[in-house]
CSV table of C-alpha atoms in Angstrom, one decimal:
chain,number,residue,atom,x,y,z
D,1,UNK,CA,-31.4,-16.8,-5.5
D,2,UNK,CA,-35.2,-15.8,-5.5
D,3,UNK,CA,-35.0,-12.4,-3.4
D,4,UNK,CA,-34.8,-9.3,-5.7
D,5,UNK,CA,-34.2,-6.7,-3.2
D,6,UNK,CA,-31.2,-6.8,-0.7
D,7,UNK,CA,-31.1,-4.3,2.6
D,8,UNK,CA,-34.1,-2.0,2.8
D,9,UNK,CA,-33.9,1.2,5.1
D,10,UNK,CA,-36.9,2.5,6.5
D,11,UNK,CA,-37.8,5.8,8.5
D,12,UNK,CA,-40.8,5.3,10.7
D,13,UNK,CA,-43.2,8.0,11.9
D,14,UNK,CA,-43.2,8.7,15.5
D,15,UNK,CA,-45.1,11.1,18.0
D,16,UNK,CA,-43.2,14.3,19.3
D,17,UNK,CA,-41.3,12.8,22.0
D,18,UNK,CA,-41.3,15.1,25.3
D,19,UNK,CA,-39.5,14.4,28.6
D,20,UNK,CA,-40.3,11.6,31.0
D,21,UNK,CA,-42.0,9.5,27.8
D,22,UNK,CA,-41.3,5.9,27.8
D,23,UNK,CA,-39.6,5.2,24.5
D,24,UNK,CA,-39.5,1.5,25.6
D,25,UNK,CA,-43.2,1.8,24.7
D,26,UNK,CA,-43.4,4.1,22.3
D,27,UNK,CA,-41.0,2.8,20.1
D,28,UNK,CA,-41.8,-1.3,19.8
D,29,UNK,CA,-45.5,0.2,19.1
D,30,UNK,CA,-44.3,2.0,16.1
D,31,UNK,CA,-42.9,-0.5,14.5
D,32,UNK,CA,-45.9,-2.6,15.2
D,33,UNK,CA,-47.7,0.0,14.1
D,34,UNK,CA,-46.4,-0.2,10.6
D,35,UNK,CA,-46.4,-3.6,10.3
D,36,UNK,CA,-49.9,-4.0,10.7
D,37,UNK,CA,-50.2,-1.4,8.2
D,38,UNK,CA,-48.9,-4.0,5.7
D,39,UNK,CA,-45.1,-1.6,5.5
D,40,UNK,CA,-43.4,-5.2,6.3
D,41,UNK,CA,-43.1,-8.0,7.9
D,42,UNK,CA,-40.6,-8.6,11.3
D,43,UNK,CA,-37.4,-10.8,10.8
D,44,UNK,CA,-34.5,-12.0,12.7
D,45,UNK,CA,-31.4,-9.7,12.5
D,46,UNK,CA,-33.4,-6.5,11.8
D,47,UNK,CA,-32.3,-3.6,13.2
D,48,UNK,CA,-34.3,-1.2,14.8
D,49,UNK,CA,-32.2,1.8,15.3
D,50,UNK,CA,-33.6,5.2,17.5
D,51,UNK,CA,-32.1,9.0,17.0
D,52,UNK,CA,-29.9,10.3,20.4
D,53,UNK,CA,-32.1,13.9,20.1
D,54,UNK,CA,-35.4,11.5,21.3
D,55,UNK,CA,-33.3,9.6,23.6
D,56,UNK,CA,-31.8,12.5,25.4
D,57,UNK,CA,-35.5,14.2,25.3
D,58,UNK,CA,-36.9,11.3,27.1
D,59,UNK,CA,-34.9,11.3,29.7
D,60,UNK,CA,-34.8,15.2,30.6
D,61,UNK,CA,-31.1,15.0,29.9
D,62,UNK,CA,-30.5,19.4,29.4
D,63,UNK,CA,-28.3,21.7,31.1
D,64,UNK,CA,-28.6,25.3,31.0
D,65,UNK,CA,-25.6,28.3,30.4
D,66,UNK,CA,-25.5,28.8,34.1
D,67,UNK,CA,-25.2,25.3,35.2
D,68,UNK,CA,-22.6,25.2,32.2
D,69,UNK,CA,-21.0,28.0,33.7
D,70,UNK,CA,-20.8,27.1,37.7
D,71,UNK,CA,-19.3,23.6,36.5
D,72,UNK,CA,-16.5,25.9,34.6
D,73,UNK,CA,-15.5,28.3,37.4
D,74,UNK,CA,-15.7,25.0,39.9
D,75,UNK,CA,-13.6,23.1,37.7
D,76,UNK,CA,-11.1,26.2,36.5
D,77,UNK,CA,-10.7,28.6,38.6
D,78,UNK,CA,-13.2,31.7,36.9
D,79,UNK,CA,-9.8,33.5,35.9
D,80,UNK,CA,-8.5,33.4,32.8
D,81,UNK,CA,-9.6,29.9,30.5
D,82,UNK,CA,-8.2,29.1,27.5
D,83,UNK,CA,-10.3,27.3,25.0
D,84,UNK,CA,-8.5,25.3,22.7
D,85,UNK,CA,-10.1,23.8,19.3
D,86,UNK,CA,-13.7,24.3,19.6
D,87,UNK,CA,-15.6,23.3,16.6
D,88,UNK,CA,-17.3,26.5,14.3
D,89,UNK,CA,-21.2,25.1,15.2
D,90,UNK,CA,-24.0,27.5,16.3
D,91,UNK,CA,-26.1,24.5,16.8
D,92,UNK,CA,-23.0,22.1,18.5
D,93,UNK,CA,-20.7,24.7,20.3
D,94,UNK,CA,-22.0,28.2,20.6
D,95,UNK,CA,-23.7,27.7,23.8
D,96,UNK,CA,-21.1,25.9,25.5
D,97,UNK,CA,-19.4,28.8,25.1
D,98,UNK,CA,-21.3,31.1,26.6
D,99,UNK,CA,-21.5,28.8,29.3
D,100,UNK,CA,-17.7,28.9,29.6
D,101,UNK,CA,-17.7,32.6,28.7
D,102,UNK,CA,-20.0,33.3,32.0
D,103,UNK,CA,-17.8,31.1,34.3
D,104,UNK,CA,-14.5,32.7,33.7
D,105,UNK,CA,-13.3,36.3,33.7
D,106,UNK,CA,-11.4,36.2,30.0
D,107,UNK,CA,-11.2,33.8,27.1
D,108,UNK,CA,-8.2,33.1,25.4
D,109,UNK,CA,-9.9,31.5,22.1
D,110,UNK,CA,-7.7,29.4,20.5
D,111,UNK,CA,-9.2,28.3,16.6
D,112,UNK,CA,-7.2,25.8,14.3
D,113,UNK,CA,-6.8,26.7,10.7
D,114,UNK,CA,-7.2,26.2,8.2
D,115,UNK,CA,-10.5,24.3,9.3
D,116,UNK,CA,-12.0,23.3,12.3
D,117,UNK,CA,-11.8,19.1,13.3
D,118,UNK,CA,-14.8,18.3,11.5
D,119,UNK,CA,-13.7,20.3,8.7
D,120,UNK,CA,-15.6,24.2,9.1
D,121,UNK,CA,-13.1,26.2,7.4
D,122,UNK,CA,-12.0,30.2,8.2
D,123,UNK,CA,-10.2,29.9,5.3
D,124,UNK,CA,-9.3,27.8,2.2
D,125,UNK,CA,-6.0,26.0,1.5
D,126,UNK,CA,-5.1,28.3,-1.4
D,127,UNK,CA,-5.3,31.5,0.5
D,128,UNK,CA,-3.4,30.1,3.4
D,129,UNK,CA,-0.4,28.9,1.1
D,130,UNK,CA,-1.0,31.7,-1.3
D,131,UNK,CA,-0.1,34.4,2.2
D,132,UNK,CA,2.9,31.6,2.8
D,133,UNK,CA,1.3,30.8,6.3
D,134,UNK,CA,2.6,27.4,7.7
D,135,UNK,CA,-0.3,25.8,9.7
D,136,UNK,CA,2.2,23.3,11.7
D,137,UNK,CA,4.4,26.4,13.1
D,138,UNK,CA,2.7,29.9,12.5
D,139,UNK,CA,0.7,31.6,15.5
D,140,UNK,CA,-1.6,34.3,14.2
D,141,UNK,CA,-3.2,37.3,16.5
D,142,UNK,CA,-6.4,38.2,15.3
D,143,UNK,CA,-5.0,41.2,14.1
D,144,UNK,CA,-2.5,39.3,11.8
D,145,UNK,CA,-5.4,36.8,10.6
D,146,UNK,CA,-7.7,39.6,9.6
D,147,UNK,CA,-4.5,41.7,8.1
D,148,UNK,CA,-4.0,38.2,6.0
D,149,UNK,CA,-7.3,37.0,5.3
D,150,UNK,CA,-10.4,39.6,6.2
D,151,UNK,CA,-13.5,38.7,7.3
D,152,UNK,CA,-14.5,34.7,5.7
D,153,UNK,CA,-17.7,33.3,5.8
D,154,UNK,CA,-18.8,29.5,6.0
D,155,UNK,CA,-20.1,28.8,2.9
D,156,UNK,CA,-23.0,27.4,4.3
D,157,UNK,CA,-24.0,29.1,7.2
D,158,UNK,CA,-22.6,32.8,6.1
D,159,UNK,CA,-21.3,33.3,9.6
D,160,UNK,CA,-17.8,34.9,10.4
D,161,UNK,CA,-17.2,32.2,13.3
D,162,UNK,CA,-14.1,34.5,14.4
D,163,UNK,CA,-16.3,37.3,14.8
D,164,UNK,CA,-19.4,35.4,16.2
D,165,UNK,CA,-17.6,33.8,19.0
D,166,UNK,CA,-15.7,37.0,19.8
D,167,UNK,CA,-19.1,38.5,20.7
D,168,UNK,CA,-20.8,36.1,21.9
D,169,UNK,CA,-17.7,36.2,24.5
D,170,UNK,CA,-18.0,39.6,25.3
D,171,UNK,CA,-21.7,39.6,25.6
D,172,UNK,CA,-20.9,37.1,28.3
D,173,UNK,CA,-19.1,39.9,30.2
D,174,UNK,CA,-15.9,38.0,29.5
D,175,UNK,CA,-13.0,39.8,28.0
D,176,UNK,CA,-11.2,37.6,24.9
D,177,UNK,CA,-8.4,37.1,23.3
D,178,UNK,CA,-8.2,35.3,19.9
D,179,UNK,CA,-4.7,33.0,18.6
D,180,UNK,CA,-4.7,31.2,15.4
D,181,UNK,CA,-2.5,27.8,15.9
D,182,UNK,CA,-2.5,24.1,15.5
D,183,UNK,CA,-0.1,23.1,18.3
D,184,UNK,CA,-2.3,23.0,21.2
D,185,UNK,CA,0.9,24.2,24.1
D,186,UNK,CA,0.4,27.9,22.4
D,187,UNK,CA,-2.7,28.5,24.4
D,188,UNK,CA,-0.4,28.1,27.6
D,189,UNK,CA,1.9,31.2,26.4
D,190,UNK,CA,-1.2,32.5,28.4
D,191,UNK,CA,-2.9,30.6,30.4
D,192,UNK,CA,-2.2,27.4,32.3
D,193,UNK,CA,-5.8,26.7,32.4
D,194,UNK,CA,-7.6,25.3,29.8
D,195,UNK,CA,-10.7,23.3,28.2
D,196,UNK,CA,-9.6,21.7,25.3
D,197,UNK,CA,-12.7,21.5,22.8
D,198,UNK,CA,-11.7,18.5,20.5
D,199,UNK,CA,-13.4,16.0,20.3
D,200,UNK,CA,-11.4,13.1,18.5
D,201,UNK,CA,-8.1,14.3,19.1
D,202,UNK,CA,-9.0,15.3,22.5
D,203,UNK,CA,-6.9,12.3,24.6
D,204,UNK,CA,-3.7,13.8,22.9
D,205,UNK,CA,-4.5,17.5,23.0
D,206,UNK,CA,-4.6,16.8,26.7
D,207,UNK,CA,-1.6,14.8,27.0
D,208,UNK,CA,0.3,17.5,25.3
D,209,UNK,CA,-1.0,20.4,27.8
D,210,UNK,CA,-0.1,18.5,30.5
D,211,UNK,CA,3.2,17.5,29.9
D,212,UNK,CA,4.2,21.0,28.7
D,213,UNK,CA,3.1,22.6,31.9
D,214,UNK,CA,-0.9,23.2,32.0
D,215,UNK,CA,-2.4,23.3,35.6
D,216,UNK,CA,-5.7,22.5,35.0
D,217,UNK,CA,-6.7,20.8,31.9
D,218,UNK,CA,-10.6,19.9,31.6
D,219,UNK,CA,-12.0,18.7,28.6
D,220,UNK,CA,-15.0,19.5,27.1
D,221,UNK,CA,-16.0,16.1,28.0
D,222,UNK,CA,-14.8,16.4,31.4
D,223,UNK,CA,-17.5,19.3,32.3
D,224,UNK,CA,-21.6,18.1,33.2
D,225,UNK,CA,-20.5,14.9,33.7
D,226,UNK,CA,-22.8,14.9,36.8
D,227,UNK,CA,-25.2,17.4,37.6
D,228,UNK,CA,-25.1,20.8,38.7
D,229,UNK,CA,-27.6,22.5,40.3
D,230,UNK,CA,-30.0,19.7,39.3
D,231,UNK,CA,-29.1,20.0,35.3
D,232,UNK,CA,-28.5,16.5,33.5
D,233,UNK,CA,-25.0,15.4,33.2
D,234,UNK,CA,-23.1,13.0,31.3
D,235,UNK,CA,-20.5,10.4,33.1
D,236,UNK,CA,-18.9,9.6,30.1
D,237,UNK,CA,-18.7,12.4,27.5
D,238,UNK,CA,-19.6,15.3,29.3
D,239,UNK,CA,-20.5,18.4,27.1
D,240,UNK,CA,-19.5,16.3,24.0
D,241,UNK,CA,-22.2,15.3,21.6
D,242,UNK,CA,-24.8,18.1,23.2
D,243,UNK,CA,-27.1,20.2,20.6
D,244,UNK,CA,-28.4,24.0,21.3
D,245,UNK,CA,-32.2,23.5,22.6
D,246,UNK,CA,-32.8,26.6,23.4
D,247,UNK,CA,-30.6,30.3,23.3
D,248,UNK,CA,-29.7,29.2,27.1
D,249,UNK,CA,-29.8,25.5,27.5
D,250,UNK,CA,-27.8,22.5,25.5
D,251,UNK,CA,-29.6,18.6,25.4
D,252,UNK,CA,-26.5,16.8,26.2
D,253,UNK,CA,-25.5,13.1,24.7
D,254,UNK,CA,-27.5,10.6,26.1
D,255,UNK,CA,-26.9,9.7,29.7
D,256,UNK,CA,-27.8,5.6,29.9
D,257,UNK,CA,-29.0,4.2,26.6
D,258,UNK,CA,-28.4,0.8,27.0
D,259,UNK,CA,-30.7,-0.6,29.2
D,260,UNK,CA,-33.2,1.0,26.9
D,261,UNK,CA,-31.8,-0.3,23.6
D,262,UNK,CA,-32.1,-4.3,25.4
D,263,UNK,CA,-35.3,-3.2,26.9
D,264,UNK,CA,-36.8,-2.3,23.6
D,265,UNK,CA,-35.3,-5.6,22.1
D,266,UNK,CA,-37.2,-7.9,24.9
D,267,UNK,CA,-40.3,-6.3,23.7
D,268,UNK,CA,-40.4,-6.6,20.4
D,269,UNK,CA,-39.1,-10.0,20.8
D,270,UNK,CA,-42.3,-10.7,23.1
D,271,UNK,CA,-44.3,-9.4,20.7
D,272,UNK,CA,-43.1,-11.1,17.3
D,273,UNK,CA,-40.9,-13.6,18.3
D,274,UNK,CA,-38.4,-12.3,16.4
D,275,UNK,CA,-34.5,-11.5,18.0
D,276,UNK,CA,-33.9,-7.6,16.6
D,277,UNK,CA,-30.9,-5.7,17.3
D,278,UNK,CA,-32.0,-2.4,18.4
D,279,UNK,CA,-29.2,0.7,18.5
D,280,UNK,CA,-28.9,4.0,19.5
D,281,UNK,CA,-27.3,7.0,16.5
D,282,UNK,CA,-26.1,10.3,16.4
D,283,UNK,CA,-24.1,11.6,13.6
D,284,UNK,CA,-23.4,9.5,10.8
D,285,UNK,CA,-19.4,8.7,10.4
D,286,UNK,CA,-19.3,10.3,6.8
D,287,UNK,CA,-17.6,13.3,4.8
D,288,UNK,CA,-19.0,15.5,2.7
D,289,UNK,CA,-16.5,16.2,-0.8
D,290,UNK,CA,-18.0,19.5,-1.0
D,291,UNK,CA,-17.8,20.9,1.9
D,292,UNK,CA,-15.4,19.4,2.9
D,293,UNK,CA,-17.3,18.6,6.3
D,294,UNK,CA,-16.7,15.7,8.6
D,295,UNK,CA,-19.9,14.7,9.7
D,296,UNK,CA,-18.5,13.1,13.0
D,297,UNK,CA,-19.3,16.0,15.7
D,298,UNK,CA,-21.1,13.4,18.3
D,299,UNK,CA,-18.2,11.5,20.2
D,300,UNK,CA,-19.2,8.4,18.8
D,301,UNK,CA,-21.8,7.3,16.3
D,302,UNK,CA,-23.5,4.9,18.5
D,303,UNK,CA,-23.7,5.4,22.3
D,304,UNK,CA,-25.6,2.1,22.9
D,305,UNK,CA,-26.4,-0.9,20.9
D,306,UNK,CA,-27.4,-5.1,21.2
D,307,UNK,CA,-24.7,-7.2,21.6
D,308,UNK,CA,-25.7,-8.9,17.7
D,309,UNK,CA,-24.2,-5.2,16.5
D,310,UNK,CA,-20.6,-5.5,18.0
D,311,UNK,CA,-17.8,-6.4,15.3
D,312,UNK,CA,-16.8,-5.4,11.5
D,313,UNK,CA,-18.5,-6.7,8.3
D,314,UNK,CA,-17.0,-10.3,7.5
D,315,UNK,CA,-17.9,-10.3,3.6
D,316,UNK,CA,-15.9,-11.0,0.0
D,317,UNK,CA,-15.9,-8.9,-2.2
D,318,UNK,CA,-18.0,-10.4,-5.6
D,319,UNK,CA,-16.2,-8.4,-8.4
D,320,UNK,CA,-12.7,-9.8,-6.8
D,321,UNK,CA,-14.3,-13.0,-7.4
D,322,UNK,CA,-15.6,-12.6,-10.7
D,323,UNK,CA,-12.6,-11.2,-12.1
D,324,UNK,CA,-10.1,-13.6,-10.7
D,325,UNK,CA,-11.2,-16.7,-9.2
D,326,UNK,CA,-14.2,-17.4,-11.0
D,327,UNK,CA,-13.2,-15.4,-14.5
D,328,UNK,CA,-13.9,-18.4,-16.5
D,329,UNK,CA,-17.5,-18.5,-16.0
D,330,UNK,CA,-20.8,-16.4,-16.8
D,331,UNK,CA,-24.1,-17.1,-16.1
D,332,UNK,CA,-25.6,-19.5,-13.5
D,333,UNK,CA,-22.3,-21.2,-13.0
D,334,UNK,CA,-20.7,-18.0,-11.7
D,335,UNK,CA,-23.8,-17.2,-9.7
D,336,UNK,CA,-23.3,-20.9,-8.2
D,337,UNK,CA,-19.9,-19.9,-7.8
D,338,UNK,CA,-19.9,-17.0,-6.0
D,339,UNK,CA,-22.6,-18.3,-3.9
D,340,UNK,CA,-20.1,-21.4,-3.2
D,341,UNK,CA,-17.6,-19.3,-2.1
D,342,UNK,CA,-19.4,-17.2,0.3
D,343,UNK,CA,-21.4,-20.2,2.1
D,344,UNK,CA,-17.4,-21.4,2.5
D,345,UNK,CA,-15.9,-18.4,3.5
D,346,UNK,CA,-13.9,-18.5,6.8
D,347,UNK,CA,-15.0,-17.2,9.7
D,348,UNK,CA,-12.4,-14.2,9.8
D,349,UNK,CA,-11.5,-12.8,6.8
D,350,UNK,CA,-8.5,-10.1,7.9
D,351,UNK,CA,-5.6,-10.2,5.5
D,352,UNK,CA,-7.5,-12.2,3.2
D,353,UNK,CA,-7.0,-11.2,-0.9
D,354,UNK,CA,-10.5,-11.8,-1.8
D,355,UNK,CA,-12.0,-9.4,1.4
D,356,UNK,CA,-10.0,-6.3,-0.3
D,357,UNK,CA,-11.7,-3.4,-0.9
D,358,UNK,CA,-14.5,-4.2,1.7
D,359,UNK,CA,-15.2,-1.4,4.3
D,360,UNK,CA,-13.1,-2.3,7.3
D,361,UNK,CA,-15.2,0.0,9.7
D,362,UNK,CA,-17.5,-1.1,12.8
D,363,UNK,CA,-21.2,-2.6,12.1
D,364,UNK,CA,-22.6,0.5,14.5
D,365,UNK,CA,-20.4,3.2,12.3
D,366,UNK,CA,-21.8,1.7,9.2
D,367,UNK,CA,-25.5,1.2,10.2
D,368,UNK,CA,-25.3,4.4,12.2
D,369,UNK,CA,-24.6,6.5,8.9
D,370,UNK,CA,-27.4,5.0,6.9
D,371,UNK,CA,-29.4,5.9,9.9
D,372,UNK,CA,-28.0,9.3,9.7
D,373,UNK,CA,-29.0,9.7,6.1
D,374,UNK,CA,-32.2,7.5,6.1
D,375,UNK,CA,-33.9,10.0,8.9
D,376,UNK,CA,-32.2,13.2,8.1
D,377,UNK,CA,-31.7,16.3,10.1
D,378,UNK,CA,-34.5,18.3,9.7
D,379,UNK,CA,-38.3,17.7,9.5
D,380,UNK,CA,-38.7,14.1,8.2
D,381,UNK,CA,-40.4,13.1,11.5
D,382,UNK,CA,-38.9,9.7,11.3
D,383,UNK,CA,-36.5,9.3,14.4
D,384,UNK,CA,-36.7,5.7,14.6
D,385,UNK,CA,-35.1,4.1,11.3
D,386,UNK,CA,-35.9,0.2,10.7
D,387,UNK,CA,-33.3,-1.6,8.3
D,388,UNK,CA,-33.8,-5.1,7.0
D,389,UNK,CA,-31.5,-7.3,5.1
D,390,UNK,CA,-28.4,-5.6,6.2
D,391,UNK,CA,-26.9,-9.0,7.1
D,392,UNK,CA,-27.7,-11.1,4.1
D,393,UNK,CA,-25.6,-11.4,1.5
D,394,UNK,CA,-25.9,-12.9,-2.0
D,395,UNK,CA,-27.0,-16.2,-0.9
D,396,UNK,CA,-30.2,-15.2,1.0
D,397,UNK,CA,-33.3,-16.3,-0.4
């Protein structure tokens, strides 16, 4: 074993990217960039991996509150729309909703307590038990949730999500209502129309509506999923994954990565002779223990990646092997060992004692939230993350 250093992750610089630039350029030259800059040196089985934000820039992929809106009155009616299970997100959800707000004549808000999906709480655990308020039964009014609980804040953000959605609402020129309730078949004690807002739940949410008597059921992901009136659109996930660009237009998720991930992948292969696996990333599939916040608000963590980053990790875990099967030895007959056993290990490891404890998650979930984390949120100005090693293990030299 002569490498010291296992899997480096790397954020590389990039220009601003506007709409209409050709990231199939843009990014392959980066990289090549820093490499002849003496950063490193290309190998096989790197990963070059690309934020969604730059993706969805690049191709002009924004809608606008009023496209937002016509799709909603098209799609429900522009009566009364119940909104079920929204996520509490200025940034993610707030102008959906006055897109939604605009295309309907009242809102029947339904919120989830006592947190949103991704874990945005209106109030904590203790004060919901200590008021005796059963979450899988109880159906709060507004009135009965601000009797029980006042105005809360997000600890983070200082907003009162109840009373920020209520007005942005109204400013719509809607009228609202707001329930309190995890059983999604509350919201159609008063309406039969709805958009249920979840995003990983959503396939059951909408199940449930529609076998308890909803009329029409869109989903958050079923709205923009072509254009209106010119906007962009997404076929698959719709509204899901979009980001507040401006106060009156969303960027939505990206609309066709992949011919763009293999395009990028040709290149740099042209260029270096090297066979990277390139990947699209949006949120990173993490929680935060303080928070309490599931990172997870894009629909998936990866829209579009090289066929090299399908699968789960295959790999034994080393301190199963020191500590049972090789427990006898120290030193370099334990290194030779363990070094052995990997070089032998089979092919598919499922079930297998000495594979316990690995992390049984997908390759594009696990790359996608050291991604996440490498580039950040903010103003790194690194949206184009190279990782190297990731697939070596302790044998590599």
């Amino acid at each position: 074993m002569s490498r010291t250093v296992g899997t480096v992750s790397r954020g590389i610089r990039a220009p601003i990217i506007r709409e209409g630039d050709d990231l199939a350029s843009i990014v392959p030259q980066c990289i090549l960039d820093a490499v002849a800059a003496g950063e490193f040196a290309v190998r096989d089985r790197d990963v070059v991996a690309m934020t969604e934000a730059i993706v969805a820039r690049a191709e002009g992929n924004y809608a606008t509150v009023d496209d937002i809106a016509s799709d909603v009155k098209a799609k429900l009616g522009g009566g009364t729309v119940g909104v079920v299970f929204p996520i509490l997100s200025r940034n993610r959800f707030a102008i959906c909703l006055r897109g939604i707000a605009k295309g309907a004549e009242k809102i029947v808000l339904q919120l989830s307590y006592p947190s949103d999906e991704v874990g945005n709480h209106l109030i904590s655990v203790e004060a919901m038990d200590d008021k005796g308020v059963d979450p899988y039964r109880d159906v709060l009014t507004l009135a009965q949730y601000r009797a029980l609980f006042g105005y809360e804040k997000h600890p983070f953000t200082g907003v009162d999500y109840v009373e920020y959605y209520e007005s942005l609402i109204q400013e719509c020129g809607a009228a609202v209502e707001i329930i309190f309730a995890n059983d999604p078949r509350a919201i159609l004690n008063h309406t039969k129309n709805v958009i249920p807002c979840d995003i990983h739940t959503r396939a059951r949410t909408k199940r449930l509506l529609k076998a308890a008597g909803g009329e029409r059921i869109v989903g958050l992901d079923e709205l923009l999923t072509a254009p209106v009136n010119g906007s962009g659109c997404n076929p698959r996930y719709g509204l899901l994954g979009s980001n507040k660009a401006t106060e009156d237009r969303v960027k939505l998720f990206p609309r066709d990565p992949q011919p763009l991930v293999e395009a990028i992948q040709a290149k740099l292969l042209a260029a270096t002779g090297k066979h990277v696996e390139v990947m699209v990333y949006g949120d990173g599939a993490f929680k935060d223990p303080v928070g309490k916040i599931w990172e997870l608000a894009d629909p998936v963590v990866s829209p579009a990646y090289t066929a090299g980053l399908e699968g789960t990790p295959n790999e034994l875990k080393l301190k199963y092997l020191a500590d049972n099967d090789f427990a006898a030895l120290s030193g370099a007959a334990l290194q030779e060992a363990i070094s052995g056993a990997i070089r032998q290990k089979d092919a598919d490891l499922k079930g297998k004692m000495a594979s316990e404890g690995t992390t049984p998650r997908r390759l594009t979930d696990l790359i996608g939230s050291l991604c996440d984390l490498t580039s950040g949120s903010g103003d790194k100005g690194t949206p184009i993350v190279y990782i190297q090693g990731y697939f070596d293990n302790y044998t590599a030299d």
